[in-house]
Tab-separated table of C-alpha atoms in Angstrom:
chain	number	residue	atom	x	y	z
A	1	MET	CA	0.191	-0.085	-0.258
A	2	GLY	CA	1.067	3.407	-0.833
A	3	ALA	CA	0.316	6.896	-0.348
A	4	GLY	CA	-1.345	9.150	-2.696
A	5	GLY	CA	-1.768	13.012	-2.744
A	6	THR	CA	-2.282	14.664	0.389
A	7	VAL	CA	-5.888	16.366	0.973
A	8	GLU	CA	-7.392	18.932	3.396
A	9	ALA	CA	-5.129	20.439	6.119
A	10	PRO	CA	-3.046	19.232	8.995
A	11	GLY	CA	-3.951	19.219	12.862
A	12	ILE	CA	-2.142	20.466	15.342
A	13	VAL	CA	-1.509	19.850	18.855
A	14	LEU	CA	0.705	22.242	20.975
A	15	VAL	CA	2.638	20.503	24.117
A	16	PRO	CA	4.081	22.876	26.413
A	17	GLN	CA	6.805	22.008	28.558
A	18	GLN	CA	4.315	22.562	31.523
A	19	GLY	CA	0.659	21.819	31.406
A	20	PRO	CA	-1.168	19.467	29.299
A	21	PRO	CA	-1.095	19.341	25.217
A	22	ARG	CA	-3.470	21.837	23.850
A	23	PRO	CA	-5.344	21.128	20.623
A	24	VAL	CA	-5.035	23.985	17.652
A	25	GLY	CA	-8.589	23.913	16.605
A	26	ARG	CA	-10.413	20.579	16.383
A	27	LEU	CA	-9.258	19.383	12.906
A	28	LEU	CA	-6.894	16.726	14.647
A	29	LEU	CA	-9.447	15.356	16.973
A	30	GLU	CA	-10.864	15.446	13.904
A	31	HIS	CA	-8.860	13.318	12.073
A	32	LEU	CA	-8.183	10.804	15.282
A	33	GLY	CA	-12.170	10.688	15.426
A	34	LEU	CA	-11.557	11.427	19.545
A	35	PRO	CA	-14.243	13.717	21.130
A	36	GLU	CA	-11.419	15.299	23.119
A	37	LEU	CA	-7.775	14.843	24.151
A	38	PRO	CA	-6.728	12.232	26.330
A	39	SER	CA	-4.721	14.209	29.040
A	40	ASP	CA	-2.335	11.470	29.885
A	41	VAL	CA	-0.463	11.035	26.588
A	42	GLY	CA	3.445	11.876	25.987
A	43	SER	CA	4.026	11.252	22.631
A	44	ILE	CA	2.526	11.351	19.113
A	45	GLU	CA	3.212	7.741	18.952
A	46	GLU	CA	0.906	7.107	22.503
A	47	LEU	CA	-1.626	9.503	20.648
A	48	MET	CA	-2.261	7.428	17.482
A	49	THR	CA	-2.363	4.006	19.299
A	50	ARG	CA	-4.596	5.426	21.683
A	51	ALA	CA	-6.765	6.469	18.954
A	52	GLY	CA	-6.624	2.809	17.404
A	53	PHE	CA	-4.379	3.425	14.694
A	54	HIS	CA	-1.093	1.211	13.674
A	55	ARG	CA	1.632	2.083	11.936
A	56	HIS	CA	1.908	1.234	8.033
A	57	ASP	CA	4.382	-1.266	7.153
A	58	GLY	CA	7.423	0.235	5.448
A	59	ASP	CA	6.720	3.800	6.472
A	60	ALA	CA	6.571	4.618	10.365
A	61	ARG	CA	5.547	8.261	9.744
A	62	ILE	CA	1.923	6.928	8.363
A	63	TRP	CA	-0.561	5.591	10.556
A	64	GLU	CA	-3.478	3.077	9.355
A	65	GLN	CA	-7.459	2.334	10.939
A	66	GLU	CA	-9.462	0.536	8.720
A	67	ASP	CA	-9.807	2.597	5.364
A	68	ARG	CA	-8.171	5.791	6.891
A	69	ALA	CA	-4.144	7.146	6.965
A	70	LEU	CA	-2.573	9.807	8.247
A	71	LEU	CA	0.800	11.177	8.143
A	72	ALA	CA	1.911	12.048	12.124
A	73	GLY	CA	5.152	13.907	13.528
A	74	GLU	CA	6.148	15.501	16.151
A	75	GLU	CA	8.690	18.874	16.188
A	76	SER	CA	10.736	20.637	18.626
A	77	LEU	CA	9.740	24.336	19.116
A	78	ASP	CA	11.901	27.054	20.443
A	79	GLY	CA	11.803	27.249	24.209
A	80	GLY	CA	11.490	23.327	24.545
A	81	ASP	CA	7.696	22.851	23.934
A	82	ARG	CA	6.839	20.555	20.901
A	83	LEU	CA	4.455	20.152	18.202
A	84	TRP	CA	2.221	17.104	17.544
A	85	TRP	CA	0.791	17.085	13.893
A	86	THR	CA	-1.514	15.217	11.824
A	87	PHE	CA	-2.510	14.881	8.131
A	88	PRO	CA	-4.982	12.824	6.118
A	89	LEU	CA	-3.298	10.701	3.071
A	90	ALA	CA	-5.380	9.624	0.220
A	91	TRP	CA	-4.706	6.124	-0.244
A	92	SER	CA	-4.284	5.078	-4.225
A	93	ASP	CA	-3.378	1.182	-4.320
A	94	GLU	CA	-3.169	0.855	-8.280
A	95	GLU	CA	-1.967	4.129	-8.731
A	96	THR	CA	1.377	3.983	-6.084
A	97	ARG	CA	2.359	0.822	-7.325
A	98	ARG	CA	2.077	2.432	-11.226
A	99	ARG	CA	4.461	5.016	-9.878
A	100	VAL	CA	6.763	3.071	-8.198
A	101	ARG	CA	7.416	1.077	-11.211
A	102	TYR	CA	7.995	3.822	-13.216
A	103	LEU	CA	10.255	5.120	-11.133
A	104	GLY	CA	11.905	1.709	-11.007
A	105	MET	CA	12.391	1.159	-14.983
A	106	ALA	CA	13.616	5.036	-14.767
A	107	SER	CA	16.101	4.357	-12.226
A	108	HIS	CA	17.369	1.105	-14.070
A	109	ASP	CA	17.366	2.722	-17.200
A	110	LEU	CA	19.418	6.031	-16.030
A	111	ARG	CA	21.764	4.191	-13.726
A	112	GLY	CA	22.719	1.454	-15.933
A	113	SER	CA	23.688	3.948	-18.811
A	114	LEU	CA	25.727	5.983	-15.699
A	115	ALA	CA	27.310	2.493	-14.982
A	116	ASN	CA	28.644	1.721	-18.347
A	117	VAL	CA	30.131	5.439	-18.506
A	118	ARG	CA	31.438	4.882	-15.150
A	119	SER	CA	32.754	1.373	-16.220
A	120	TYR	CA	34.634	2.208	-19.315
A	121	ALA	CA	36.512	5.397	-17.863
A	122	ALA	CA	37.183	3.635	-14.846
A	123	LEU	CA	38.739	0.853	-17.548
A	124	LEU	CA	40.875	3.658	-19.269
A	125	LEU	CA	42.407	4.560	-16.102
A	126	ASN	CA	43.532	1.204	-14.804
A	127	GLY	CA	47.157	2.089	-15.952
A	128	ARG	CA	47.659	-0.645	-18.993
A	129	VAL	CA	46.861	2.237	-21.344
A	130	PRO	CA	48.971	5.061	-21.438
A	131	LEU	CA	47.471	8.359	-21.377
A	132	GLU	CA	48.330	11.742	-22.562
A	133	PRO	CA	48.105	14.195	-19.213
A	134	LYS	CA	44.630	15.711	-20.827
A	135	VAL	CA	43.284	12.740	-21.759
A	136	GLN	CA	43.679	11.330	-18.006
A	137	ARG	CA	42.419	14.490	-16.595
A	138	GLY	CA	39.447	14.364	-18.843
A	139	LEU	CA	38.900	10.695	-17.713
A	140	GLU	CA	39.295	11.511	-14.018
A	141	THR	CA	37.181	14.238	-14.646
A	142	ILE	CA	34.301	11.700	-16.417
A	143	LEU	CA	34.917	9.069	-13.834
A	144	ARG	CA	34.187	11.761	-11.342
A	145	ASN	CA	31.061	13.478	-12.456
A	146	ALA	CA	29.499	9.784	-13.201
A	147	ASP	CA	29.648	8.872	-9.407
A	148	ARG	CA	28.458	12.025	-8.569
A	149	SER	CA	25.405	11.324	-11.223
A	150	ILE	CA	25.103	7.560	-9.957
A	151	ALA	CA	24.780	9.049	-6.218
A	152	PHE	CA	22.300	12.227	-7.275
A	153	SER	CA	20.004	9.705	-9.480
A	154	GLN	CA	19.903	7.204	-6.114
A	155	ASP	CA	18.749	10.033	-4.149
A	156	PHE	CA	16.507	11.157	-6.572
A	157	PHE	CA	14.649	7.715	-6.837
A	158	ASP	CA	14.830	6.829	-3.253
A	159	SER	CA	13.237	10.508	-1.894
A	160	SER	CA	10.147	10.216	-4.711
A	161	ARG	CA	9.521	6.457	-3.442
A	162	ALA	CA	9.553	7.842	-0.200
A	163	ASP	CA	7.131	10.658	-1.047
A	164	LEU	CA	4.810	7.791	-2.363
A	165	GLY	CA	5.575	5.746	1.039
A	166	SER	CA	7.670	2.759	-0.588
A	167	LEU	CA	11.022	3.425	0.516
A	168	ALA	CA	12.465	0.022	1.053
A	169	CYS	CA	14.169	-0.414	4.315
A	170	GLU	CA	15.404	-3.696	5.671
A	171	ARG	CA	15.876	-3.359	9.222
A	172	GLU	CA	17.869	-5.234	11.748
A	173	ARG	CA	19.046	-4.914	15.228
A	174	GLN	CA	22.576	-3.823	15.071
A	175	PRO	CA	25.007	-1.589	17.331
A	176	LEU	CA	24.786	2.114	16.191
A	177	LEU	CA	29.017	3.136	16.597
A	178	PRO	CA	29.621	1.114	13.748
A	179	LEU	CA	27.659	3.234	11.312
A	180	LEU	CA	28.936	6.620	13.051
A	181	ASP	CA	32.442	4.912	12.212
A	182	ALA	CA	31.546	4.016	8.469
A	183	ALA	CA	30.162	7.137	7.811
A	184	VAL	CA	33.509	9.121	9.146
A	185	GLU	CA	35.629	6.947	7.543
A	186	ARG	CA	34.175	6.917	3.929
A	187	GLN	CA	33.831	11.211	4.119
A	188	ARG	CA	37.459	11.736	5.739
A	189	ALA	CA	39.170	12.059	2.204
A	190	ALA	CA	36.869	14.722	1.461
A	191	ALA	CA	37.162	16.487	4.747
A	192	SER	CA	40.717	15.994	4.483
A	193	ALA	CA	40.854	18.249	1.036
A	194	ALA	CA	38.714	20.921	2.868
A	195	ASN	CA	41.471	21.158	5.800
A	196	VAL	CA	38.500	20.342	8.067
A	197	SER	CA	39.031	17.876	11.301
A	198	LEU	CA	36.213	15.361	11.158
A	199	LEU	CA	36.124	13.630	14.375
A	200	LEU	CA	34.370	10.446	15.990
A	201	ASP	CA	33.387	12.238	19.585
A	202	VAL	CA	32.075	9.529	21.586
A	203	ASP	CA	33.070	8.097	24.914
A	204	PRO	CA	35.318	4.629	24.005
A	205	LEU	CA	33.868	3.037	27.435
A	206	ALA	CA	30.393	3.537	27.137
A	207	THR	CA	28.306	0.914	25.773
A	208	PRO	CA	27.018	1.849	22.501
A	209	PRO	CA	23.293	1.545	21.885
A	210	GLU	CA	21.337	-0.939	19.934
A	211	VAL	CA	19.167	-0.179	17.229
A	212	VAL	CA	16.603	-1.512	14.673
A	213	VAL	CA	17.069	-0.176	11.412
A	214	ASP	CA	18.487	-0.346	7.769
A	215	GLY	CA	21.657	0.202	8.416
A	216	ALA	CA	22.892	1.621	5.022
A	217	ARG	CA	19.842	4.020	5.112
A	218	ILE	CA	21.099	5.704	8.611
A	219	GLN	CA	24.397	5.396	7.109
A	220	HIS	CA	23.583	7.654	4.459
A	221	ALA	CA	21.736	10.237	6.589
A	222	LEU	CA	24.876	10.129	8.405
A	223	GLU	CA	26.693	11.062	5.545
A	224	ALA	CA	24.262	13.999	4.604
A	225	PHE	CA	24.676	15.614	7.425
A	226	ILE	CA	28.491	15.109	7.284
A	227	LEU	CA	28.424	16.474	3.543
A	228	TYR	CA	26.133	19.580	4.415
A	229	GLN	CA	28.042	20.627	7.329
A	230	LEU	CA	31.308	20.335	4.999
A	231	SER	CA	30.090	22.315	2.532
A	232	ARG	CA	29.962	25.120	4.662
A	233	ALA	CA	33.018	24.754	7.032
A	234	GLN	CA	35.894	26.907	7.342
A	235	PRO	CA	39.529	25.603	7.061
A	236	GLY	CA	40.514	24.724	10.376
A	237	GLU	CA	37.098	24.220	11.887
A	238	VAL	CA	36.130	20.758	13.488
A	239	ILE	CA	32.899	18.594	12.584
A	240	ARG	CA	32.426	16.120	15.321
A	241	LEU	CA	30.054	13.009	15.404
A	242	GLY	CA	28.413	12.339	18.773
A	243	LEU	CA	25.962	9.932	20.511
A	244	HIS	CA	23.405	10.947	23.255
A	245	GLY	CA	21.291	8.304	24.751
A	246	GLY	CA	18.285	8.018	27.418
A	247	GLY	CA	14.679	7.609	27.853
A	248	GLY	CA	14.617	5.197	25.351
A	249	ARG	CA	16.226	7.084	22.527
A	250	VAL	CA	19.444	7.984	21.311
A	251	ARG	CA	20.238	11.431	19.671
A	252	VAL	CA	23.048	11.149	16.846
A	253	GLU	CA	24.821	14.771	16.314
A	254	VAL	CA	26.646	16.355	13.137
A	255	ARG	CA	27.768	19.595	15.039
A	256	ARG	CA	30.523	21.944	13.592
A	257	ASP	CA	32.447	24.030	15.497
A	258	GLY	CA	32.708	27.032	14.153
A	259	VAL	CA	30.977	29.867	12.463
A	260	PRO	CA	27.177	29.058	13.150
A	261	LEU	CA	24.507	29.067	10.953
A	262	SER	CA	21.969	31.823	10.603
A	263	ASP	CA	18.835	31.865	11.419
A	264	GLU	CA	17.561	31.992	8.162
A	265	ASP	CA	19.513	28.877	6.721
A	266	ALA	CA	18.933	26.867	9.713
A	267	SER	CA	14.868	27.314	9.463
A	268	VAL	CA	15.673	25.777	5.359
A	269	VAL	CA	18.051	23.115	5.893
A	270	PHE	CA	15.303	20.076	5.434
A	271	ARG	CA	13.277	21.886	2.872
A	272	ARG	CA	14.109	20.486	-0.355
A	273	GLU	CA	12.462	22.622	-3.262
A	274	GLU	CA	13.018	26.000	-0.794
A	275	ARG	CA	16.685	25.019	-0.449
A	276	ALA	CA	17.231	24.473	-4.154
A	277	PHE	CA	15.803	27.256	-5.659
A	278	ARG	CA	17.690	29.784	-3.435
A	279	GLU	CA	20.730	28.027	-3.649
A	280	LYS	CA	20.279	26.866	-7.733
A	281	LYS	CA	21.412	23.374	-7.222
A	282	LEU	CA	19.473	20.256	-6.004
A	283	GLU	CA	21.796	18.011	-5.023
A	284	ASP	CA	22.769	18.887	-1.057
A	285	PRO	CA	19.182	19.778	-0.314
A	286	LEU	CA	17.708	16.497	-2.447
A	287	ARG	CA	20.329	14.291	-0.395
A	288	VAL	CA	19.499	16.136	3.094
A	289	TYR	CA	15.544	15.967	2.836
A	290	LEU	CA	16.470	12.009	1.913
A	291	ALA	CA	17.941	11.676	4.925
A	292	ARG	CA	15.367	12.854	6.948
A	293	GLN	CA	12.586	10.674	4.944
A	294	GLU	CA	15.442	7.823	5.729
A	295	VAL	CA	15.044	8.856	9.592
A	296	GLU	CA	11.578	9.183	9.655
A	297	VAL	CA	10.846	6.196	7.807
A	298	HIS	CA	12.551	4.273	11.298
A	299	GLY	CA	10.313	6.553	13.371
A	300	GLY	CA	12.731	9.227	14.086
A	301	THR	CA	13.156	12.453	14.109
A	302	VAL	CA	15.917	15.208	12.885
A	303	GLY	CA	16.470	18.744	13.893
A	304	VAL	CA	19.133	21.790	13.790
A	305	GLU	CA	20.819	23.827	16.639
A	306	THR	CA	22.566	26.560	16.871
A	307	ASP	CA	24.794	28.322	19.407
A	308	PRO	CA	27.507	30.935	19.226
A	309	GLY	CA	30.254	28.096	18.888
A	310	GLY	CA	28.643	26.356	15.863
A	311	SER	CA	25.780	24.287	14.761
A	312	ALA	CA	24.539	20.830	14.507
A	313	LEU	CA	22.381	18.407	12.548
A	314	PHE	CA	20.715	15.649	14.486
A	315	LEU	CA	18.882	12.876	14.275
A	316	THR	CA	17.396	10.644	17.010
A	317	LEU	CA	16.055	7.226	17.128
A	318	ALA	CA	14.643	4.322	19.047
A	319	THR	CA	16.725	2.037	20.949
A	320	ALA	CA	16.561	-1.544	20.873
A	321	ARG	CA	15.144	-3.267	23.576
A	322	PRO	CA	17.256	-5.160	25.725
A	323	VAL	CA	17.799	-8.933	25.037
A	324	GLU	CA	16.164	-10.998	27.525
A	325	LEU	CA	18.542	-13.946	28.236
A	326	ALA	CA	16.550	-17.122	29.041
A	327	PRO	CA	17.025	-18.859	32.501
A	328	PRO	CA	19.454	-21.818	33.280
A	329	ALA	CA	18.548	-25.206	31.997
A	330	THR	CA	18.399	-26.552	35.666
A	331	LEU	CA	15.867	-23.167	36.277
A	332	GLN	CA	13.930	-24.569	33.865
A	333	ALA	CA	12.825	-28.218	34.984
């Protein structure tokens, strides 16, 4: 099942630091079919469950109840308040499947052509054929741009599938720390070229949390955050990846110590179209927007924070429940 177009308007609940949640109008109550908002719910997930909705398989942002479907989420506000929101979805299985198949065909054709270009450029650069310096530089440029185009096309088609509620994810229980380490190692060369220090800033004595995620998706999101920070870093600045856990969730922070983002830039980090039109390019806005989709499909959240010492992009995920060990055989008898 996939999502078609969105309809109507969002329902909103303001959740202050002190006091019970307060609906803004009655749209959210109408979306959930509730006469009033329960005063004892502490999260959007608990609220959706209390209203009789369950998560859609394949996209944790979508909640279903019989023939109804809602997008639902939570946003952090300045001052520590939060915002819960719901948004109705119009479902069309047949049309969505058709669009997903179309995207698959387009992805296959485009990536296949780019892969051929890349393969032949790499073949000519393998050192077996002597090349003039100008030809060498030309082939290196072809190879570099083929790699960028393949990555961009993958992001474009993945984001389009996510818009349809059909982003493929293969979740498994795994430690989170190796994903951070892999993201740092993959982008270390780019950081070095920019004269920026890229550090994995975690306590080596701490027990790393485990999560149930598609590791490739979360690593891609982390690399997107690193590349965003790298594109704005000045030589000599430092980018740190850190972990902070508690309350059944873990927060991964990609912080750049240096000149902080302006309020205007911070407000549009995850807005794909607005950034693309402002920056006159789509590559990074799309990559960061897809990172948000990849985190949200796991039931996580993303955000941006700034202070006088720098800026941080962060994501949060639910930690895996502790594994319960069976009692010894002598106690089972």
